[in-house]
JSON list of C-alpha atoms in Angstrom, two decimals:
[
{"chain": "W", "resi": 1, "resn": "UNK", "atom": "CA", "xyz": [130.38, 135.92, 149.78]},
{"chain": "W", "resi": 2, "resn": "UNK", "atom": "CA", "xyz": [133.46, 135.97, 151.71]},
{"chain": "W", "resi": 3, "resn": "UNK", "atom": "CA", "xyz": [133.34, 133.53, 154.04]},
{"chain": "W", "resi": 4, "resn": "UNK", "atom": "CA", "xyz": [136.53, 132.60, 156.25]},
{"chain": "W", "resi": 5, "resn": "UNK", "atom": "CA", "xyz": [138.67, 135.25, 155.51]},
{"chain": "W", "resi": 6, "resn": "UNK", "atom": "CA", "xyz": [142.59, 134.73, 157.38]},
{"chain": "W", "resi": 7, "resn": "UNK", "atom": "CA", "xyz": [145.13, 137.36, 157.06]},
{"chain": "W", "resi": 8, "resn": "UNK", "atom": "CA", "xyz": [148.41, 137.24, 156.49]},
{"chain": "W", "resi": 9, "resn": "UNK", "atom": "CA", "xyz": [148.59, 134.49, 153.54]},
{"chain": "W", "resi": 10, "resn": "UNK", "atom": "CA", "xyz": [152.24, 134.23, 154.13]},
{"chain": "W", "resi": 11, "resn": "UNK", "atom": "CA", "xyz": [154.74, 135.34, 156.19]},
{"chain": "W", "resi": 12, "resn": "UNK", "atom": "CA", "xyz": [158.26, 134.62, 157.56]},
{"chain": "W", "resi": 13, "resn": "UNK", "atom": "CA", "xyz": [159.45, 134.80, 160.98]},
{"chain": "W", "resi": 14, "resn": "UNK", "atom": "CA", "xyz": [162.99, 134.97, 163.06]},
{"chain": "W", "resi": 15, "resn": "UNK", "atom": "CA", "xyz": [163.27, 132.74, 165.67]},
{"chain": "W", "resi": 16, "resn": "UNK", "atom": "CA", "xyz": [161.66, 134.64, 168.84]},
{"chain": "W", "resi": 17, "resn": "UNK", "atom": "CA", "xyz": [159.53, 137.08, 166.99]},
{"chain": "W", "resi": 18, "resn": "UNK", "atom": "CA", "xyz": [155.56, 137.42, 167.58]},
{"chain": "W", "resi": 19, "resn": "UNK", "atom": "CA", "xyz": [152.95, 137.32, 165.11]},
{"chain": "W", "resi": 20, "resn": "UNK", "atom": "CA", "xyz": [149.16, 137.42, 164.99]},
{"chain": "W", "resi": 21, "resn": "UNK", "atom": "CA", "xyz": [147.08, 135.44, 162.47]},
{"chain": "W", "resi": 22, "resn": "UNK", "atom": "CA", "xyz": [143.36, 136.68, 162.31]},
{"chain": "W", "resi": 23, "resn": "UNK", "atom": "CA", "xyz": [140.64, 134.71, 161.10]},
{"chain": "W", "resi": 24, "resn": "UNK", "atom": "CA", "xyz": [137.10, 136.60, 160.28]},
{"chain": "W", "resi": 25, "resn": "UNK", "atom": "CA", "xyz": [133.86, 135.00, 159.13]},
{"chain": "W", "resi": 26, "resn": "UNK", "atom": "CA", "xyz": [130.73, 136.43, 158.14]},
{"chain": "W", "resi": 27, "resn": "UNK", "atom": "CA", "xyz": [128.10, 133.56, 158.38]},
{"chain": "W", "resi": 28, "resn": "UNK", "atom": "CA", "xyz": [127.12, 134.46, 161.92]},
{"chain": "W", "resi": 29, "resn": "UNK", "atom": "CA", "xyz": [128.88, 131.06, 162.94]},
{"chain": "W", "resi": 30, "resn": "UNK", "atom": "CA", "xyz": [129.29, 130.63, 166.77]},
{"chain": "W", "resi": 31, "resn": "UNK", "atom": "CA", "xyz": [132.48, 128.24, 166.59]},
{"chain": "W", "resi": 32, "resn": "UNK", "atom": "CA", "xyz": [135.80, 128.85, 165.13]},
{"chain": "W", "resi": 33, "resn": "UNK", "atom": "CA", "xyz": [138.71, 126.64, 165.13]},
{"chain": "W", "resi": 34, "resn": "UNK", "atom": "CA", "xyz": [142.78, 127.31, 164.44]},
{"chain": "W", "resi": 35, "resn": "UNK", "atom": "CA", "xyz": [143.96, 124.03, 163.26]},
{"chain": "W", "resi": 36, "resn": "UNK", "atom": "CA", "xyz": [147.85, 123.31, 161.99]},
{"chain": "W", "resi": 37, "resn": "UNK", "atom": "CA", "xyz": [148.69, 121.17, 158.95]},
{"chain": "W", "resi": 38, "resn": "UNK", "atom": "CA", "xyz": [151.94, 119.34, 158.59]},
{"chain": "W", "resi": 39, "resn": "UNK", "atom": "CA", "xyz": [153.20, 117.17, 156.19]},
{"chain": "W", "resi": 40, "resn": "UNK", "atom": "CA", "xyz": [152.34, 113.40, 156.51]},
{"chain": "W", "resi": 41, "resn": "UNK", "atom": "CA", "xyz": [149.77, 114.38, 159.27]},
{"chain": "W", "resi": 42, "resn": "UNK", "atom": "CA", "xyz": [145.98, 115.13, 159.96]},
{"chain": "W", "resi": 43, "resn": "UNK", "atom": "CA", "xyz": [144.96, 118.28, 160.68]},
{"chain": "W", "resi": 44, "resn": "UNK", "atom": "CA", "xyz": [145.80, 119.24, 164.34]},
{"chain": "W", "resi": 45, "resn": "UNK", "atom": "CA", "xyz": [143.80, 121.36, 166.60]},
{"chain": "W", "resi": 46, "resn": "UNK", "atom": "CA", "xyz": [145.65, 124.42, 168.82]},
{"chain": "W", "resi": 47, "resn": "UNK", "atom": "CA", "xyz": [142.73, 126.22, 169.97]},
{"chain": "W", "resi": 48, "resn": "UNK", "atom": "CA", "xyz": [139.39, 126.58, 169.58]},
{"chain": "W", "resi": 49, "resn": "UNK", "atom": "CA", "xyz": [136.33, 128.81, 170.33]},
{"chain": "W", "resi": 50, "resn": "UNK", "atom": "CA", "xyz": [132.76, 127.49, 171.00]},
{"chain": "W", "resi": 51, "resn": "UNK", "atom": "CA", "xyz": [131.02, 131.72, 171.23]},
{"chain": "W", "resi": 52, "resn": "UNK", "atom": "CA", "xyz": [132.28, 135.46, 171.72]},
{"chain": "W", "resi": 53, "resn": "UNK", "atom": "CA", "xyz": [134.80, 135.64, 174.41]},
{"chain": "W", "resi": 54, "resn": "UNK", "atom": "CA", "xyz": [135.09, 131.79, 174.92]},
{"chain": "W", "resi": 55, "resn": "UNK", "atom": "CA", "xyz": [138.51, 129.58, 174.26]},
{"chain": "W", "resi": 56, "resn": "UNK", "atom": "CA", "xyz": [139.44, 126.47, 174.85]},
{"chain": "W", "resi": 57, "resn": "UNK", "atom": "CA", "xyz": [142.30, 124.47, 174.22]},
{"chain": "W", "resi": 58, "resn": "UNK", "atom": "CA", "xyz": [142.72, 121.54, 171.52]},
{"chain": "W", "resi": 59, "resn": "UNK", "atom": "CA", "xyz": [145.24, 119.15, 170.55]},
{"chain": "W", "resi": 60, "resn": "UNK", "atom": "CA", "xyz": [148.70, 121.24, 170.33]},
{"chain": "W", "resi": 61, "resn": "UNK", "atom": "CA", "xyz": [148.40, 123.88, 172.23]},
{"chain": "W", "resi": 62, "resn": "UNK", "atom": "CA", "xyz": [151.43, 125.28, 173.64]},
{"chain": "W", "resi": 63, "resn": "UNK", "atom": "CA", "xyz": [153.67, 128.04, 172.01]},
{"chain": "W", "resi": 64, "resn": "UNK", "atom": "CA", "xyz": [150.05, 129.30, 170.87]},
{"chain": "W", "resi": 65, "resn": "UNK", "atom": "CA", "xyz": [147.29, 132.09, 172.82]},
{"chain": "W", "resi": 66, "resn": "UNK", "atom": "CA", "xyz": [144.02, 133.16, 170.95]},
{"chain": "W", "resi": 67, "resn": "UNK", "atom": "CA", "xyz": [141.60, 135.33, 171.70]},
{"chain": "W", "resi": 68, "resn": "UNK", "atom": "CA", "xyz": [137.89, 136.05, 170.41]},
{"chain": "W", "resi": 69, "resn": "UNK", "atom": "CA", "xyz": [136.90, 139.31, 171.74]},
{"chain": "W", "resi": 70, "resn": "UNK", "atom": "CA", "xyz": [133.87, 139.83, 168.69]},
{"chain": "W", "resi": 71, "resn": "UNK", "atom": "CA", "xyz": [131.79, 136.85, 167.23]},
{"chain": "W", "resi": 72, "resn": "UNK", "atom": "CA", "xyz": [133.60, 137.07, 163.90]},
{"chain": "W", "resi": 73, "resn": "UNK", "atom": "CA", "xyz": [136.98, 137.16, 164.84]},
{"chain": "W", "resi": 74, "resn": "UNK", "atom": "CA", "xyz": [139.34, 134.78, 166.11]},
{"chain": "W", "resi": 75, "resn": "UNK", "atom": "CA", "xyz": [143.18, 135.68, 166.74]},
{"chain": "W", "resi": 76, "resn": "UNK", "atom": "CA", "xyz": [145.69, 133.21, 166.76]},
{"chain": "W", "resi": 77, "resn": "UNK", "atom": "CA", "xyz": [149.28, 134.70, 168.58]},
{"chain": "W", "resi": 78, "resn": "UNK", "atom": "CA", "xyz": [153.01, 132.94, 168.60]},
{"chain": "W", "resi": 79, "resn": "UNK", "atom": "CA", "xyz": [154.46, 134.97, 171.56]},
{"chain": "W", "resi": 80, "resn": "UNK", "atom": "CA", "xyz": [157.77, 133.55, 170.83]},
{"chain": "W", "resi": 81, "resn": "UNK", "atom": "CA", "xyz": [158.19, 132.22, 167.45]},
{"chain": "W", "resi": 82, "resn": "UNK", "atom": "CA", "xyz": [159.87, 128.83, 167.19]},
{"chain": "W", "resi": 83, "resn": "UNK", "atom": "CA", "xyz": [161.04, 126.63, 163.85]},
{"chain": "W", "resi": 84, "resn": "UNK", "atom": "CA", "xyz": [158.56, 124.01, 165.10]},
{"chain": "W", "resi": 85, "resn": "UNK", "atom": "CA", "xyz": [155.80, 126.22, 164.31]},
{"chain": "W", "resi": 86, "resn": "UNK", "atom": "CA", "xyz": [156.44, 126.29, 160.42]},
{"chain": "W", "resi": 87, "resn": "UNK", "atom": "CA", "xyz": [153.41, 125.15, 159.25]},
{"chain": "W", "resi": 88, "resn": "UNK", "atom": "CA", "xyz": [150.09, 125.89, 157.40]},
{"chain": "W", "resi": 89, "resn": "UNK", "atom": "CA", "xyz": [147.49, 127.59, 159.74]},
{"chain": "W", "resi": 90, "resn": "UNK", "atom": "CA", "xyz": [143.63, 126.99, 158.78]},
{"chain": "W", "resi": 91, "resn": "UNK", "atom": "CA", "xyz": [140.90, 128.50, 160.63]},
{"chain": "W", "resi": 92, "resn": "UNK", "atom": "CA", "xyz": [137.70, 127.26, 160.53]},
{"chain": "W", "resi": 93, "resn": "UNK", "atom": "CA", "xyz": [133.86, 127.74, 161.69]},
{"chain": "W", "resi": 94, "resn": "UNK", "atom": "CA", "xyz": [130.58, 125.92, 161.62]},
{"chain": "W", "resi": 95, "resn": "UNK", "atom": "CA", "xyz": [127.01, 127.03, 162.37]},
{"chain": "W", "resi": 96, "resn": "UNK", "atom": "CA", "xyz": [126.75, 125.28, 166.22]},
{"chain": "W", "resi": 97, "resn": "UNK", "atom": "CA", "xyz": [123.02, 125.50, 165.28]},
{"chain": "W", "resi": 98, "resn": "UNK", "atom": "CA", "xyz": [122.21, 123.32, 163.26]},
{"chain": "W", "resi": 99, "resn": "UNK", "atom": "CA", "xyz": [124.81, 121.62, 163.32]},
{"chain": "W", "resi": 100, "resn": "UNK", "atom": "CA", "xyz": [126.32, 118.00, 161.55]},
{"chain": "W", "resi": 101, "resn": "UNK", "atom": "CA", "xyz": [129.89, 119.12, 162.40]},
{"chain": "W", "resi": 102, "resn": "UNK", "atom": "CA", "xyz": [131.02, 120.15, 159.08]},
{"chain": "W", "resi": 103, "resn": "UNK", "atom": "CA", "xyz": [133.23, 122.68, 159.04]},
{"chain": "W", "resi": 104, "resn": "UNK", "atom": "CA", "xyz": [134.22, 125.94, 156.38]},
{"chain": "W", "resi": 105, "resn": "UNK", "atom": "CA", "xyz": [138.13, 126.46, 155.64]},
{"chain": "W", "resi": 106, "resn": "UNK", "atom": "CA", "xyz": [140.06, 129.49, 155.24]},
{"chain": "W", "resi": 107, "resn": "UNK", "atom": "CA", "xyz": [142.32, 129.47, 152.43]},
{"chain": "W", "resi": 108, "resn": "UNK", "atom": "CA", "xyz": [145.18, 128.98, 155.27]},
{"chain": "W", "resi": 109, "resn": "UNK", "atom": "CA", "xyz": [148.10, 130.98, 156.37]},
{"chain": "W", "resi": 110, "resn": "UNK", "atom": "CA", "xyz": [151.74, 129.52, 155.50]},
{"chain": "W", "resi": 111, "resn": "UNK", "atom": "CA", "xyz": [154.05, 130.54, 158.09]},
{"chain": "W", "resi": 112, "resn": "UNK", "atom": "CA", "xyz": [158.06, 129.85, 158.02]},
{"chain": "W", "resi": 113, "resn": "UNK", "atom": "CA", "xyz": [160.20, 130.46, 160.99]},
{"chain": "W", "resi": 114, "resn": "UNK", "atom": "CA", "xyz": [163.77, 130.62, 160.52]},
{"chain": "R", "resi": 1, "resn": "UNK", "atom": "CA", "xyz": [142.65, 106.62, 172.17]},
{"chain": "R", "resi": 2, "resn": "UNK", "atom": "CA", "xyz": [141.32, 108.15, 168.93]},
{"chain": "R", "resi": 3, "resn": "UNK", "atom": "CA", "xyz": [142.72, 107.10, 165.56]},
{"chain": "R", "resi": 4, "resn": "UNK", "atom": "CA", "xyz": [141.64, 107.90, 161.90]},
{"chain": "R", "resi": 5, "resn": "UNK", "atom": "CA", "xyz": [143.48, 105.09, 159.56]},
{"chain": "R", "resi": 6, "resn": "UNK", "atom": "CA", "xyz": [143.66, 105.87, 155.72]},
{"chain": "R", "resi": 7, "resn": "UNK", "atom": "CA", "xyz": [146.11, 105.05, 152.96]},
{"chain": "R", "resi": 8, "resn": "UNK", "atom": "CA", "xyz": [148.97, 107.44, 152.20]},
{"chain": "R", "resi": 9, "resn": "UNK", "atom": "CA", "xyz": [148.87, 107.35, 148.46]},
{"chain": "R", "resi": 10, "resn": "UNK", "atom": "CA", "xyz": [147.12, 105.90, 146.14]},
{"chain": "R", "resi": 11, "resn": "UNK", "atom": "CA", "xyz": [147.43, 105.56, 141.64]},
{"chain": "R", "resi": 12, "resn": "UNK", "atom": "CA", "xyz": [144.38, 105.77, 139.54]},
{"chain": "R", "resi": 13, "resn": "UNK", "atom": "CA", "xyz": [143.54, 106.37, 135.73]},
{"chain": "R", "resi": 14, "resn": "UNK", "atom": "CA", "xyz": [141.73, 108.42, 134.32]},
{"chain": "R", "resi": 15, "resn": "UNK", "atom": "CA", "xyz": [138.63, 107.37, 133.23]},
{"chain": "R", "resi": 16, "resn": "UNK", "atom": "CA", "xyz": [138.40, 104.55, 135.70]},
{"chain": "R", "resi": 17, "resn": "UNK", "atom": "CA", "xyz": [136.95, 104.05, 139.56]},
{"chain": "R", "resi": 18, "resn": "UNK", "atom": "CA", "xyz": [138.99, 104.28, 142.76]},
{"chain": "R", "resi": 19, "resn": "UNK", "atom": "CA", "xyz": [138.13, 103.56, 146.50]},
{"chain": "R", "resi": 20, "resn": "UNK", "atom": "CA", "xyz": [139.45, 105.01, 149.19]},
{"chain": "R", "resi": 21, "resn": "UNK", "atom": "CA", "xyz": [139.31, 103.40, 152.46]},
{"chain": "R", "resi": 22, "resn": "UNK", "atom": "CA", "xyz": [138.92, 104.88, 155.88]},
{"chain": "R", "resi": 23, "resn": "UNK", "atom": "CA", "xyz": [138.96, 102.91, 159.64]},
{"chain": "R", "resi": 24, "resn": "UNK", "atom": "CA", "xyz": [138.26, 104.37, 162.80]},
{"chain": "R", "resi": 25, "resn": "UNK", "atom": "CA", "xyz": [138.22, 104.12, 166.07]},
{"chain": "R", "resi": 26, "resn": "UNK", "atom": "CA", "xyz": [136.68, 107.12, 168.44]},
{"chain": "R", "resi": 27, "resn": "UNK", "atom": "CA", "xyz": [135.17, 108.29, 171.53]},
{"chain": "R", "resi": 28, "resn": "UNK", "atom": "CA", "xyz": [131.52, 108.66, 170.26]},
{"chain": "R", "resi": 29, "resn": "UNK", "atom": "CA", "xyz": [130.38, 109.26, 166.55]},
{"chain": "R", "resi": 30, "resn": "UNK", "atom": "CA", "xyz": [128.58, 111.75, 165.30]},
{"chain": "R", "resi": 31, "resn": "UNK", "atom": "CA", "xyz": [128.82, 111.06, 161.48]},
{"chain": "R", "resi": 32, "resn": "UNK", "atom": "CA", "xyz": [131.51, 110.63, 159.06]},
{"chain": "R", "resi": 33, "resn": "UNK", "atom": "CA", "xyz": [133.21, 113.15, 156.77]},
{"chain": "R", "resi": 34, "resn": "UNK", "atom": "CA", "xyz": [135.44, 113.61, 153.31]},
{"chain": "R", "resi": 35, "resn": "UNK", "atom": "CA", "xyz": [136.82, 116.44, 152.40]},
{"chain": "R", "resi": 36, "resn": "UNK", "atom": "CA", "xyz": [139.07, 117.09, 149.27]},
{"chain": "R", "resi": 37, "resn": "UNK", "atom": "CA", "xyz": [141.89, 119.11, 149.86]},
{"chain": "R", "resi": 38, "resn": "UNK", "atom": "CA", "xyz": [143.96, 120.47, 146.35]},
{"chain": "R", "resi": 39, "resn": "UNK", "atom": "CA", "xyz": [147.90, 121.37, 147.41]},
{"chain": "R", "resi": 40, "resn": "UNK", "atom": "CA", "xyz": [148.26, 124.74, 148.59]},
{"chain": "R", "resi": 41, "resn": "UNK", "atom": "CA", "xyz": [144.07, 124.61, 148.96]},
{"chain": "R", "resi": 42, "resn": "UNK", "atom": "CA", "xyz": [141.87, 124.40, 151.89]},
{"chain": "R", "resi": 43, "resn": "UNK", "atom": "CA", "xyz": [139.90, 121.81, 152.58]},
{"chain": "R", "resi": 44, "resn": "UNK", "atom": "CA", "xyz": [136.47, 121.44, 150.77]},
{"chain": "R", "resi": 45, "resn": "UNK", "atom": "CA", "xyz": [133.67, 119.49, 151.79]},
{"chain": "R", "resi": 46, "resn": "UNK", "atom": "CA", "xyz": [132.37, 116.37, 149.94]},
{"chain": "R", "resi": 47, "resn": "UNK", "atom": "CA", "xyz": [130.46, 114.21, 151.65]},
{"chain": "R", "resi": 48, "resn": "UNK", "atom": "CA", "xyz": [128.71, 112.94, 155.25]},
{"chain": "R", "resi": 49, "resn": "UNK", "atom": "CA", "xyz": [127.47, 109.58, 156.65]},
{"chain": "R", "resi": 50, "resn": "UNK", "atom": "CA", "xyz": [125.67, 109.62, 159.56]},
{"chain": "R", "resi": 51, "resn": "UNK", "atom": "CA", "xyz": [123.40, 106.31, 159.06]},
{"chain": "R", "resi": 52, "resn": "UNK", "atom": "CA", "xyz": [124.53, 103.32, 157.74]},
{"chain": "R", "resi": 53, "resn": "UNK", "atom": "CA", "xyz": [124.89, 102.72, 153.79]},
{"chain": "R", "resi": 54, "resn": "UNK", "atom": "CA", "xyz": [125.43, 104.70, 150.40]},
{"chain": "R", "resi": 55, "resn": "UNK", "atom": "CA", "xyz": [125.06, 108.11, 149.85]},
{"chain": "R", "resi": 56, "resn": "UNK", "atom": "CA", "xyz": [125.49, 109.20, 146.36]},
{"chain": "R", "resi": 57, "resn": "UNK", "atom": "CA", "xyz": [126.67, 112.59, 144.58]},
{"chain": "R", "resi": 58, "resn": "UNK", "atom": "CA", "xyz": [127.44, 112.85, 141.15]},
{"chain": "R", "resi": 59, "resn": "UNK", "atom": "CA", "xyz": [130.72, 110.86, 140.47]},
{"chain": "R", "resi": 60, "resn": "UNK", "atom": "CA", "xyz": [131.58, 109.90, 143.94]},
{"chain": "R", "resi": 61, "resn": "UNK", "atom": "CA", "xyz": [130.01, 107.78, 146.84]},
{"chain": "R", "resi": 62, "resn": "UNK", "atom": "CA", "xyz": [130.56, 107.28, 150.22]},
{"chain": "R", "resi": 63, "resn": "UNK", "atom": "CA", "xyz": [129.74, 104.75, 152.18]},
{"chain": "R", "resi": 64, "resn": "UNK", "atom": "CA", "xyz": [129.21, 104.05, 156.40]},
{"chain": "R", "resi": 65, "resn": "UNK", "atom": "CA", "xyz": [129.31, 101.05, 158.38]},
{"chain": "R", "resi": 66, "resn": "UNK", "atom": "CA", "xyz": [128.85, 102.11, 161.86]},
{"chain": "R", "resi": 67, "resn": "UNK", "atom": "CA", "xyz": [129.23, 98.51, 163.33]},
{"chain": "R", "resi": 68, "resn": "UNK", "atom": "CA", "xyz": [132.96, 97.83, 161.30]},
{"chain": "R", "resi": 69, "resn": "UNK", "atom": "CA", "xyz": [133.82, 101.54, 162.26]},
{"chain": "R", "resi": 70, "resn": "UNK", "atom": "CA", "xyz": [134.23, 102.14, 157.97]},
{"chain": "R", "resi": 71, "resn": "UNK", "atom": "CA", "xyz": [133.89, 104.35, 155.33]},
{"chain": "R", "resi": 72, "resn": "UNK", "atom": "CA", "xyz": [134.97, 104.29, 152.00]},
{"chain": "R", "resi": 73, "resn": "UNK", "atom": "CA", "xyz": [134.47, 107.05, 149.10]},
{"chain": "R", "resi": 74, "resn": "UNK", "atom": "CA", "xyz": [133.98, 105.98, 145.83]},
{"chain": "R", "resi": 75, "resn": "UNK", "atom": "CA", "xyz": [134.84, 108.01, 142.29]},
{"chain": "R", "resi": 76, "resn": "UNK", "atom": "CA", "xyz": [133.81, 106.95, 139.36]},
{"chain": "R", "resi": 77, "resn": "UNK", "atom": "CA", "xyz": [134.73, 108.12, 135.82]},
{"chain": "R", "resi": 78, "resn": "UNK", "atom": "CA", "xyz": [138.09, 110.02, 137.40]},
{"chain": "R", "resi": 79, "resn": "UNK", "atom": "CA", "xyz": [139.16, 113.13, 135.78]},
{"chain": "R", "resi": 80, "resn": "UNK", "atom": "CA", "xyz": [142.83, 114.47, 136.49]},
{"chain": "R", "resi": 81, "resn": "UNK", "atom": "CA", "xyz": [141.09, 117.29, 138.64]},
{"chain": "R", "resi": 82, "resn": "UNK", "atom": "CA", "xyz": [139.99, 114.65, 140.76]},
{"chain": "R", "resi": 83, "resn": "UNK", "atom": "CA", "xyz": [144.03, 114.50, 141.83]},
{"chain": "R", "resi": 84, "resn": "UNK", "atom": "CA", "xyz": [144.22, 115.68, 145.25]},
{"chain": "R", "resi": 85, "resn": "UNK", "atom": "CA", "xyz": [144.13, 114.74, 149.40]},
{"chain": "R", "resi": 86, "resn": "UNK", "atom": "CA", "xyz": [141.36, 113.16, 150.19]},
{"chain": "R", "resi": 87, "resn": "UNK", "atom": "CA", "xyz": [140.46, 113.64, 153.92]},
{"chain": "R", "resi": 88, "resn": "UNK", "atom": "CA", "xyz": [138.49, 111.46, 155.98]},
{"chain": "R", "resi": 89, "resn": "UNK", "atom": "CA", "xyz": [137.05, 113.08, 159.31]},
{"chain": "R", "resi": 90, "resn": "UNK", "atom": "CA", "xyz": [134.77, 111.66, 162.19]},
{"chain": "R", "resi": 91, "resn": "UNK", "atom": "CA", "xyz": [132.60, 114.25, 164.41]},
{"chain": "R", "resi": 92, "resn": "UNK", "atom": "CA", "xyz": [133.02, 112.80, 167.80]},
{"chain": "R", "resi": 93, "resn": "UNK", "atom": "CA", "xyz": [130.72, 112.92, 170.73]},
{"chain": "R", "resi": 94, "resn": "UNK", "atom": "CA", "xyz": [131.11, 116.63, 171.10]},
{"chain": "R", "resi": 95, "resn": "UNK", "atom": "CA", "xyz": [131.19, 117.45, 166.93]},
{"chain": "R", "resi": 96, "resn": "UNK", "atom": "CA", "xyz": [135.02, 117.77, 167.41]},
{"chain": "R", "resi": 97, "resn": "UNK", "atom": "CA", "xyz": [136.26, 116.57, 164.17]},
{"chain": "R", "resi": 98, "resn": "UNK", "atom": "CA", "xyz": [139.12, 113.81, 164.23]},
{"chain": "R", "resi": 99, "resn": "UNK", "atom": "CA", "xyz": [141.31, 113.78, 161.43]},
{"chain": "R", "resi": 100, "resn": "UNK", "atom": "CA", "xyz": [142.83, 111.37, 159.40]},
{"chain": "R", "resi": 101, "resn": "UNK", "atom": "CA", "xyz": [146.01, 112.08, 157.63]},
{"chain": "R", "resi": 102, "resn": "UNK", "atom": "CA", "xyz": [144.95, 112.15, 154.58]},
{"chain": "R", "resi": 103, "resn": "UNK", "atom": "CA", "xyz": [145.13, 109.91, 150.82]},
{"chain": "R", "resi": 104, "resn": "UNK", "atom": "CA", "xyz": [146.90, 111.41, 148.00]},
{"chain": "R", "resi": 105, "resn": "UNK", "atom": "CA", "xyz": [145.24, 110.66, 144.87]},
{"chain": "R", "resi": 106, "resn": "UNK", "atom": "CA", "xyz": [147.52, 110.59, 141.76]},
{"chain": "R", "resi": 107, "resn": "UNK", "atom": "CA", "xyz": [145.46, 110.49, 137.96]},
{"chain": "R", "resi": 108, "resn": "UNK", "atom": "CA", "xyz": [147.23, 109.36, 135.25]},
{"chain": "R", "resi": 109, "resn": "UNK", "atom": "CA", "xyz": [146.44, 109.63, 132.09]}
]
């Protein structure tokens, strides 16, 4: 059972470059989250996803796009990378239906920009 | 505003019980949860309060008080495996999850 699947693991940027981090799950789940983690702080939303071709934005959003063209997939983009955005990337989804909230993790994405 | 209050660190021993202690404060509630997050991990999933009282797993415990906006999770006979994050997380009026940031939970021997 894979699960939340993201791609790269890790990966190091210049300052300026573009990326795309892609998140796939394979429980049929209709929400999917891209959440930051930084030291000394709670998870942090950037964008989220509540069905196929749906986004919204969460908490930090800017310096960030996503798109979710298929249910399973969820792309997170840095247009322009900056040293701010060093951080650890998790994606998650839950059901939607039923649903208590709890969410399933990705084993996270560890990005450096330089 | 939102706010998710939990120690930063705390020191246990192995063999012995711990409690860790979460506040909030949010814009609807639509239960409580811990995760357990091992560095370089992803979070895992431990436990959720939506009603009042004790709910009980194995080794640990959590507990809900709706009315003091509090949870605490309990372990019990700690093992050093048991060292980790422990998050504390509160599904808000839409099942947005607000985080806390998190206890680090050091086992000694």
């Amino acid at each position: 059972n894979a699960g939340v699947t993201q791609t790269p693991k890790f990966r190091v940027l210049k300052t300026g470059q573009s990326m795309t981090l892609l998140c796939a799950q394979d429980m049929n789940h209709e929400y999917m989250y891209w959440y930051r983690q930084d030291p000394g702080m709670g998870l942090r939303l950037i964008h989220y996803s509540v069905g196929e071709g749906t986004t919204a934005k969460g908490e930090v959003p800017d310096g960030y796009n996503v798109s979710r063209l298929k249910k399973q997939n969820f792309l997170l983009g840095l247009e322009s990378a900056a040293p701010s955005q060093t951080s650890v990337y998790f994606c998650a989804s839950r059901p939607g239906t039923p649903d208590t909230g709890e969410l399933f993790f990705g084993e996270g994405s560890r990005l450096t920009v330089l | 505003g939102q706010n998710i209050d939990q120690p930063t660190e705390m020191t246990a021993t192995e063999g012995a019980i711990v409690q860790i202690n979460c506040t909030y404060q949010t814009s609807g509630f639509n239960g409580l949860f811990w995760y357990q997050q091992h560095a370089g991990e992803a979070p895992t999933f431990l436990s959720y309060n939506v009603l009042d009282g004790l709910e009980e797993k194995g080794r640990f415990s959590s507990f809900l008080s709706r009315s003091k906006g509090y949870s605490y999770l309990l372990l019990k006979e700690l093992q050093m495996k048991d060292s980790a994050s422990y998050l504390c997380a509160v599904a808000d009026s839409n099942y947005q999850l607000i985080w806390g940031a998190g206890t680090k939970l050091i086992i000694k021997p």
